[in-house]
Short mmCIF file of C-alpha atoms in Angstrom, two decimals:
data_model
loop_
_atom_site.label_atom_id
_atom_site.label_comp_id
_atom_site.label_asym_id
_atom_site.label_seq_id
_atom_site.Cartn_x
_atom_site.Cartn_y
_atom_site.Cartn_z
CA MET S 161 121.60 67.83 -42.95
CA PRO S 162 120.35 65.61 -45.86
CA LEU S 163 117.13 66.52 -47.38
CA PRO S 164 113.96 64.10 -46.97
CA GLU S 165 112.50 62.13 -49.91
CA MET S 166 108.93 63.07 -50.05
CA ASP S 167 106.37 60.33 -50.21
CA SER S 168 104.16 60.41 -53.40
CA LEU S 169 100.53 61.25 -52.61
CA PRO S 170 97.54 62.87 -54.70
CA PRO S 171 98.09 66.94 -54.48
CA MET S 172 95.49 68.03 -51.81
CA ASP S 173 95.15 71.55 -52.89
CA ASP S 174 95.93 74.03 -55.53
CA VAL S 175 98.78 73.44 -58.66
CA ARG S 176 100.46 76.67 -58.63
CA PRO S 177 103.84 76.83 -59.60
CA ARG S 178 105.86 76.79 -56.03
CA SER S 179 108.86 79.16 -55.85
CA VAL S 180 111.92 78.35 -54.52
CA THR S 181 111.24 79.74 -51.05
CA ASP S 182 107.71 77.48 -51.02
CA GLN S 183 110.00 74.31 -51.55
CA ILE S 184 112.64 75.23 -48.95
CA PHE S 185 109.73 76.15 -46.60
CA ASP S 186 107.81 72.76 -47.43
CA LEU S 187 110.70 70.77 -46.83
CA LEU S 188 111.79 72.20 -43.81
CA TYR S 189 108.54 72.24 -42.38
CA ALA S 190 107.87 68.49 -42.98
CA ARG S 191 111.22 67.91 -41.11
CA VAL S 192 110.30 70.46 -38.19
CA VAL S 193 106.96 68.24 -37.95
CA ASN S 194 108.30 64.70 -38.42
CA LEU S 195 110.86 65.19 -35.83
CA ALA S 196 113.59 64.71 -38.81
CA LEU S 197 114.60 68.18 -37.06
CA PRO S 198 113.85 67.83 -33.37
CA PRO S 199 113.44 70.89 -30.72
CA GLY S 200 116.95 72.41 -30.14
CA ALA S 201 118.53 71.26 -33.92
CA LYS S 202 120.41 74.12 -35.57
CA LEU S 203 119.80 75.31 -38.70
CA SER S 204 122.31 76.89 -40.98
CA GLU S 205 121.14 79.35 -43.59
CA ALA S 206 124.65 78.95 -45.40
CA GLU S 207 124.58 75.25 -45.27
CA VAL S 208 120.68 75.14 -46.40
CA ALA S 209 121.18 77.41 -49.15
CA ALA S 210 124.55 75.27 -50.05
CA GLN S 211 122.39 72.01 -50.40
CA PHE S 212 119.54 73.88 -52.37
CA GLY S 213 122.60 75.53 -54.80
CA VAL S 214 120.62 78.82 -54.29
CA SER S 215 121.20 81.91 -52.80
CA ARG S 216 120.74 82.89 -48.80
CA GLN S 217 117.59 84.98 -49.76
CA PRO S 218 114.94 82.39 -50.56
CA VAL S 219 116.55 80.39 -47.32
CA ARG S 220 116.26 83.46 -45.28
CA ASP S 221 112.54 83.85 -46.29
CA ALA S 222 111.80 80.25 -45.53
CA PHE S 223 113.04 80.72 -42.18
CA TYR S 224 111.23 83.73 -41.54
CA ARG S 225 107.99 81.97 -42.53
CA LEU S 226 108.82 78.96 -39.81
CA SER S 227 109.75 81.67 -37.67
CA GLN S 228 106.48 83.45 -37.78
CA LEU S 229 104.50 80.00 -37.21
CA GLY S 230 106.65 79.62 -34.31
CA PHE S 231 108.67 76.55 -35.22
CA ILE S 232 112.21 78.17 -35.19
CA GLN S 233 113.98 80.49 -33.46
CA ILE S 234 116.21 82.91 -35.39
CA ARG S 235 118.96 84.31 -32.95
CA PRO S 236 121.37 87.33 -34.57
CA GLN S 237 124.97 86.22 -34.56
CA ARG S 238 123.78 82.86 -32.91
CA ALA S 239 122.75 79.77 -34.69
CA THR S 240 118.80 79.30 -35.83
CA ILE S 241 117.20 76.73 -33.68
CA VAL S 242 114.24 74.50 -33.89
CA THR S 243 111.98 75.49 -30.95
CA PRO S 244 110.37 72.92 -28.12
CA ILE S 245 106.98 71.60 -28.47
CA SER S 246 104.45 74.23 -27.05
CA PRO S 247 101.61 72.69 -25.52
CA ASP S 248 99.62 75.84 -25.42
CA ALA S 249 100.39 76.39 -29.11
CA VAL S 250 99.24 72.45 -29.40
CA MET S 251 95.93 73.11 -27.91
CA ARG S 252 94.97 76.31 -29.61
CA ALA S 253 95.49 74.48 -32.97
CA TYR S 254 93.41 71.93 -31.52
CA PHE S 255 90.67 74.15 -30.51
CA ILE S 256 90.74 75.47 -34.10
CA ARG S 257 90.74 72.29 -35.85
CA SER S 258 88.21 70.48 -33.76
CA ALA S 259 85.98 73.29 -34.56
CA LEU S 260 86.21 73.75 -37.94
CA GLU S 261 86.29 70.04 -38.78
CA GLU S 262 82.76 69.12 -36.47
CA ALA S 263 80.87 71.59 -37.90
CA THR S 264 82.29 70.24 -41.79
CA MET S 265 81.05 66.59 -40.48
CA ARG S 266 77.34 67.94 -40.09
CA VAL S 267 77.49 69.04 -43.79
CA ALA S 268 79.29 66.02 -44.81
CA ALA S 269 77.13 63.53 -43.31
CA HIS S 270 74.75 64.60 -45.92
CA ALA S 271 77.04 65.29 -48.98
CA LEU S 272 78.92 62.22 -49.40
CA GLY S 273 77.50 59.57 -51.08
CA PRO S 274 78.64 55.45 -51.63
CA ALA S 275 81.71 56.24 -54.14
CA ASP S 276 82.92 58.97 -51.21
CA TRP S 277 82.75 56.25 -48.21
CA ASP S 278 84.41 53.53 -50.60
CA HIS S 279 87.12 56.14 -51.30
CA LEU S 280 87.65 56.84 -47.60
CA ASP S 281 87.40 53.20 -46.67
CA ALA S 282 90.49 52.93 -49.00
CA LEU S 283 92.23 55.33 -47.55
CA ILE S 284 91.79 53.64 -44.10
CA ASP S 285 93.04 50.35 -45.32
CA ARG S 286 95.92 52.12 -46.83
CA GLN S 287 96.71 53.79 -43.36
CA GLU S 288 96.52 50.26 -41.86
CA ALA S 289 99.16 48.81 -44.49
CA ALA S 290 101.39 51.59 -43.55
CA SER S 291 100.74 51.07 -40.12
CA ARG S 292 101.85 47.63 -40.42
CA ALA S 293 104.97 48.48 -42.33
CA ASP S 294 105.83 51.08 -39.67
CA ASP S 295 105.69 54.18 -42.11
CA ARG S 296 105.03 56.92 -39.98
CA ALA S 297 105.42 59.20 -42.70
CA LEU S 298 103.37 57.65 -45.07
CA PHE S 299 100.64 57.23 -42.13
CA HIS S 300 100.63 60.41 -41.45
CA ALA S 301 100.31 61.96 -45.05
CA LEU S 302 97.04 59.48 -45.30
CA ASP S 303 95.61 60.56 -42.12
CA ASP S 304 95.43 63.96 -43.64
CA GLN S 305 94.05 62.66 -46.72
CA PHE S 306 91.29 60.98 -45.22
CA HIS S 307 90.41 64.39 -43.62
CA HIS S 308 90.89 66.74 -46.22
CA ASP S 309 88.90 64.56 -48.84
CA ILE S 310 85.78 64.82 -46.48
CA CYS S 311 86.51 68.72 -46.56
CA GLN S 312 86.65 68.48 -50.35
CA ALA S 313 83.49 65.90 -50.73
CA ALA S 314 81.58 68.60 -48.49
CA GLY S 315 82.28 71.53 -50.68
CA LYS S 316 84.53 72.52 -48.06
CA ASP S 317 87.76 73.02 -49.55
CA PHE S 318 88.57 76.30 -47.71
CA VAL S 319 88.10 74.53 -44.10
CA TRP S 320 91.18 71.97 -44.95
CA THR S 321 92.87 74.96 -46.04
CA LEU S 322 92.49 76.70 -42.77
CA VAL S 323 92.83 73.66 -41.13
CA ARG S 324 96.21 72.91 -42.62
CA ASP S 325 97.79 76.35 -41.92
CA ASN S 326 96.86 75.99 -38.20
CA LYS S 327 97.47 72.33 -37.24
CA GLY S 328 101.55 72.32 -37.52
CA HIS S 329 102.31 72.37 -33.71
CA MET S 330 99.42 69.67 -33.04
CA ASP S 331 101.19 67.78 -36.02
CA ARG S 332 104.24 67.53 -34.12
CA ALA S 333 103.05 65.96 -31.23
CA ARG S 334 100.64 63.66 -33.04
CA PHE S 335 104.03 62.21 -35.19
CA LEU S 336 105.38 61.11 -31.95
CA SER S 337 102.52 59.34 -30.89
CA LEU S 338 102.25 57.06 -34.13
CA SER S 339 104.86 54.50 -32.49
CA TYR S 340 101.78 53.59 -30.46
CA GLY S 341 98.63 55.37 -31.82
CA ALA S 342 98.43 54.68 -35.09
CA THR S 343 96.05 51.83 -34.72
CA THR S 344 93.73 53.88 -32.52
CA ALA S 345 93.82 56.56 -35.23
CA SER S 346 92.80 54.38 -38.12
CA THR S 347 90.06 52.91 -35.58
CA GLU S 348 88.70 56.30 -35.01
CA HIS S 349 88.92 57.05 -38.87
CA ARG S 350 86.35 54.10 -39.19
CA ASP S 351 84.19 55.37 -36.53
CA ILE S 352 83.72 58.69 -38.34
CA LEU S 353 83.14 56.51 -41.88
CA GLN S 354 80.45 54.73 -40.20
CA ALA S 355 78.65 57.84 -38.59
CA LEU S 356 79.28 59.45 -42.53
CA ARG S 357 77.46 56.09 -44.15
CA ALA S 358 74.58 56.60 -41.57
CA ARG S 359 74.38 60.22 -42.74
CA ASP S 360 74.13 60.68 -39.00
CA GLY S 361 75.94 64.51 -38.91
CA GLU S 362 75.75 64.82 -34.80
CA ALA S 363 77.37 61.29 -34.62
CA ALA S 364 80.14 62.41 -37.26
CA ALA S 365 80.86 65.70 -35.58
CA LEU S 366 81.33 63.80 -31.97
CA ALA S 367 83.44 60.95 -33.79
CA VAL S 368 86.08 63.71 -35.02
CA ARG S 369 86.02 65.59 -31.88
CA HIS S 370 86.87 62.25 -29.79
CA HIS S 371 89.38 61.47 -32.51
CA LEU S 372 90.90 64.94 -32.27
CA SER S 373 90.60 65.22 -28.37
CA ARG S 374 93.28 62.30 -28.07
CA ILE S 375 95.90 65.32 -28.30
CA GLU S 376 95.17 65.82 -24.59
CA GLN S 377 96.27 62.13 -23.66
CA ILE S 378 99.20 62.14 -26.00
CA LEU S 379 100.21 65.71 -24.48
CA ASP S 380 100.14 64.22 -21.03
CA ARG S 381 102.40 60.75 -22.33
CA LEU S 382 104.76 62.97 -24.12
CA ARG S 383 105.40 65.42 -21.25
CA SER S 384 106.11 62.43 -19.27
CA GLU S 385 108.35 60.39 -21.33
CA GLN S 386 110.12 63.31 -23.18
CA PRO S 387 110.10 66.45 -20.86
CA ALA S 388 113.25 67.67 -22.53
CA ILE S 389 111.12 68.51 -26.29
CA PHE S 390 109.03 70.62 -24.65
CA ASP S 391 109.24 74.53 -23.57
#
């Protein structure tokens, strides 16, 4: 299981030193979300430990954290496997994220200024370039950056922490949709930005609700096209 090269982006959270367990967790989490480790993929504690050149304990700890989030199933005396995508878990993540970001948009509409608007506009430009290059990992990272930076500029960093900690199941489905939905996503980001520029909090909240609610259409399409990846 080769480890991925991570795209370089500005840090979105704190700069606390990352433990070995944190690093292993982050890499495996990213690979589960971007489907490099698809549902049903097997994971070996011993193999991951060998690749990192560490003991099995930090790998065991990372596996436990992933299992608590519902991304892997640890089976005694059998291989650990990546879980199927759960539509219920996806919709729970959507409910939490939508509620938090709608409230944040109402604040952001009055808190952001011209420099923030220009920064967000540049992020969308980079997203569109990533889409044209079919760089889905970078597109996804820039998507997160767009939403994070609105929370940060609004003075609501804690909102993104809550969103980030709850959105992983939603991200698995969204990542699969980038082959056909990236253009729509960046267009919807421009709709959000337009509402923020107009300082219209309700319009911004409605725009982000519409943007995030596309997950329902994504689930319907994926369940029709790839039923084997769902529980």
